[in-house]
Short mmCIF file of C-alpha atoms in Angstrom, two decimals:
data_model
loop_
_atom_site.label_atom_id
_atom_site.label_comp_id
_atom_site.label_asym_id
_atom_site.label_seq_id
_atom_site.Cartn_x
_atom_site.Cartn_y
_atom_site.Cartn_z
CA MET A 1 12.66 -4.81 -1.69
CA ILE A 2 12.13 -8.74 -2.05
CA ASP A 3 14.23 -9.03 1.15
CA TYR A 4 11.95 -6.62 3.01
CA LEU A 5 8.73 -8.49 1.80
CA LEU A 6 10.13 -11.83 2.92
CA GLN A 7 10.83 -10.33 6.30
CA LYS A 8 7.17 -9.41 6.55
CA ASP A 9 5.98 -12.95 5.33
CA MET A 10 4.76 -11.35 2.14
CA SER A 11 5.51 -12.33 -1.41
CA ILE A 12 4.93 -11.17 -5.00
CA LYS A 13 2.06 -12.91 -6.44
CA LYS A 14 1.76 -11.47 -10.04
CA VAL A 15 3.43 -8.93 -12.21
CA LYS A 16 1.76 -6.79 -14.92
CA PHE A 17 3.29 -4.27 -17.16
CA SER A 18 2.65 -2.63 -20.45
CA LEU A 19 4.93 -3.12 -23.48
CA ASP A 20 4.33 0.40 -24.70
CA PRO A 21 4.16 3.93 -23.13
CA ASP A 22 0.32 4.32 -24.26
CA GLY A 23 -0.65 1.33 -22.10
CA GLU A 24 -2.08 -0.69 -25.12
CA THR A 25 -0.27 -4.08 -24.89
CA TRP A 26 -0.06 -5.57 -21.54
CA ILE A 27 1.85 -8.69 -20.16
CA GLU A 28 0.69 -10.26 -16.78
CA HIS A 29 2.07 -13.47 -15.26
CA SER A 30 2.34 -15.21 -11.98
CA VAL A 31 5.58 -14.97 -9.98
CA LYS A 32 6.93 -18.08 -8.35
CA GLU A 33 9.22 -17.92 -5.16
CA ASN A 34 9.70 -14.12 -5.48
CA ILE A 35 11.92 -14.68 -8.65
CA ILE A 36 11.38 -11.61 -10.74
CA LYS A 37 12.80 -11.76 -14.36
CA ASP A 38 14.86 -8.75 -15.75
CA ASP A 39 12.06 -8.58 -18.55
CA ASP A 40 9.59 -7.59 -15.90
CA PHE A 41 11.47 -4.30 -15.53
CA SER A 42 11.67 -3.43 -19.23
CA GLY A 43 8.12 -2.25 -19.70
CA TYR A 44 5.88 0.56 -18.50
CA TYR A 45 3.69 1.00 -15.54
CA THR A 46 5.07 -2.00 -13.89
CA GLU A 47 2.89 -3.38 -10.87
CA PHE A 48 3.41 -6.17 -8.50
CA GLU A 49 0.49 -7.82 -6.72
CA LEU A 50 1.39 -8.79 -3.06
CA SER A 51 0.14 -11.73 -1.05
CA GLY A 52 1.01 -13.22 2.24
CA ARG A 53 0.50 -12.47 5.90
CA SER A 54 -1.70 -9.61 5.20
CA SER A 55 -3.41 -11.30 2.32
CA ASP A 56 -6.83 -10.54 4.10
CA ARG A 57 -6.16 -6.91 2.93
CA LYS A 58 -7.00 -6.96 -0.68
CA GLY A 59 -5.66 -4.84 -3.26
CA ARG A 60 -2.11 -4.23 -2.11
CA THR A 61 0.18 -3.55 -5.08
CA ILE A 62 3.57 -2.07 -5.52
CA ASN A 63 3.75 0.13 -8.77
CA ILE A 64 7.25 1.20 -10.23
CA GLN A 65 7.16 4.70 -11.86
CA LYS A 66 10.06 5.53 -14.14
CA GLU A 67 10.68 9.36 -14.11
CA THR A 68 13.42 11.40 -15.55
CA GLY A 69 16.40 10.84 -13.19
CA PHE A 70 14.82 8.67 -10.68
CA VAL A 71 12.44 5.75 -10.01
CA GLY A 72 9.47 5.83 -7.76
CA PHE A 73 7.53 2.97 -5.99
CA VAL A 74 4.06 3.24 -5.02
CA LEU A 75 2.46 1.03 -2.53
CA SER A 76 -1.30 1.09 -3.08
CA LEU A 77 -3.88 0.09 -0.58
CA ASN A 78 -7.48 -0.51 -1.18
CA TRP A 79 -9.43 2.54 -0.27
CA THR A 80 -11.92 0.49 1.85
CA GLU A 81 -9.04 -0.67 3.86
CA VAL A 82 -7.90 2.78 4.63
CA VAL A 83 -11.52 4.07 5.70
CA SER A 84 -12.46 0.75 7.66
CA HIS A 85 -9.49 1.51 10.20
CA ASP A 86 -8.51 4.13 12.60
CA VAL A 87 -6.65 6.27 10.19
CA ILE A 88 -4.23 7.71 12.59
CA HIS A 89 -3.32 4.09 13.52
CA LEU A 90 -3.08 2.82 9.98
CA GLN A 91 -0.97 5.82 9.16
CA GLN A 92 1.53 4.97 11.91
CA GLU A 93 1.74 1.32 10.99
CA ILE A 94 2.67 2.47 7.33
CA ILE A 95 5.23 4.96 8.83
CA ARG A 96 6.75 1.97 10.83
CA CYS A 97 6.84 -0.07 7.64
CA LEU A 98 8.60 2.60 5.77
CA VAL A 99 11.07 3.01 8.52
CA ASP A 100 11.75 -0.62 8.52
CA LEU A 101 12.18 -0.56 4.74
CA TYR A 102 14.62 2.21 5.02
CA HIS A 103 17.12 -0.06 6.85
CA THR A 104 16.88 -2.66 3.99
CA MET A 105 16.59 -0.22 1.06
CA THR A 106 17.38 3.38 1.62
CA PHE A 107 15.31 5.89 -0.13
CA GLU A 108 15.54 9.63 -0.59
CA TYR A 109 11.84 10.19 0.18
CA ALA A 110 8.55 8.69 0.71
CA PHE A 111 5.17 9.89 1.23
CA ILE A 112 1.68 8.53 2.27
CA GLY A 113 -1.62 9.94 0.92
CA HIS A 114 -4.55 9.51 -1.16
CA GLU A 115 -4.26 9.53 -4.85
CA ILE A 116 -0.82 10.95 -5.06
CA GLU A 117 1.70 10.50 -7.70
CA VAL A 118 5.50 10.21 -7.72
CA GLU A 119 6.37 13.27 -9.67
CA ILE A 120 8.74 15.31 -7.77
CA HIS A 121 12.74 14.80 -8.29
CA PRO A 122 14.42 13.95 -5.04
CA ASP A 123 16.51 17.09 -5.29
CA GLU A 124 13.32 19.32 -5.13
CA PHE A 125 11.15 17.30 -2.80
CA GLU A 126 12.21 19.02 0.62
CA LYS A 127 11.75 22.37 -0.73
CA CYS A 128 8.52 21.47 -2.35
CA LEU A 129 7.18 19.98 0.81
CA GLN A 130 8.08 23.10 2.88
CA ASP A 131 6.28 25.28 0.28
CA GLN A 132 3.25 23.30 -0.29
CA HIS A 133 2.45 21.10 2.64
CA ALA A 134 0.46 18.92 0.16
CA PHE A 135 1.25 15.52 1.62
CA PRO A 136 -0.50 14.03 4.73
CA VAL A 137 2.89 12.35 5.59
CA ALA A 138 6.25 12.53 4.03
CA LEU A 139 9.50 10.97 4.91
CA ILE A 140 12.88 12.07 3.90
CA GLY A 141 15.89 9.82 4.44
CA LYS A 142 18.88 11.69 5.72
CA GLY A 143 21.38 8.80 6.14
CA ASN A 144 21.27 8.09 9.89
CA HIS A 145 17.89 9.69 10.52
CA ILE A 146 14.64 10.31 8.80
CA ASP A 147 12.67 13.59 8.90
CA ILE A 148 8.91 12.83 9.11
CA TYR A 149 6.70 15.69 8.10
CA TYR A 150 2.92 15.49 8.85
CA GLY A 151 0.52 17.72 6.95
CA ASP A 152 -2.88 19.27 7.95
CA VAL A 153 -4.83 16.18 6.91
CA GLY A 154 -4.43 12.37 7.50
CA ILE A 155 -3.95 9.76 4.79
CA ASP A 156 -7.66 9.45 4.07
CA GLY A 157 -7.74 13.15 3.04
CA LEU A 158 -10.48 13.97 5.47
CA SER A 159 -9.11 13.60 9.07
CA SER A 160 -7.45 16.57 10.50
CA GLN A 161 -3.99 16.49 12.07
CA GLU A 162 -1.41 18.72 13.57
CA ARG A 163 1.11 19.95 11.07
CA ARG A 164 4.55 19.01 12.53
CA MET A 165 8.01 17.45 11.83
CA GLU A 166 9.79 14.87 13.71
CA CYS A 167 13.27 13.44 13.41
CA LEU A 168 13.81 9.76 13.97
CA LYS A 169 17.28 8.31 14.25
CA VAL A 170 17.88 5.09 12.50
CA LYS A 171 20.73 2.56 12.97
CA ARG A 172 22.62 1.90 9.86
#
């Protein structure tokens, strides 16, 4: 993940995490030279604040969610950033970033949406996606390609879009 951020001229500015599952005791500190300590991953609700080339876009964070049998990463964008841009253009920009990230750090699935949580085990995601169509955009890593599913609405939760699936070949 750090290699990918460096390629995009971004860095980790701060880390924050809870020492307990109830979120009552928090640790927060600055990160220098993208060096993250092992202790930063030992807590709960770990959040990294990003800075760099897109530092004009406030509120970008990466949260790590530990679930049973898998770990999820959530890239959060500031809501005003989403609604102040052409939603379809921003959505495609995020898809390109996720495809780029897949070259560095493969993932089983990724999705883009508004106020969506990482809760579905990777083994169940594709079936859930086909049954519910609950995500504006979902990507499923398949080794040498990525299946990209588009739901009925864009990432703002308001704009309509055509439901479809695309298959994108990736060089590994």
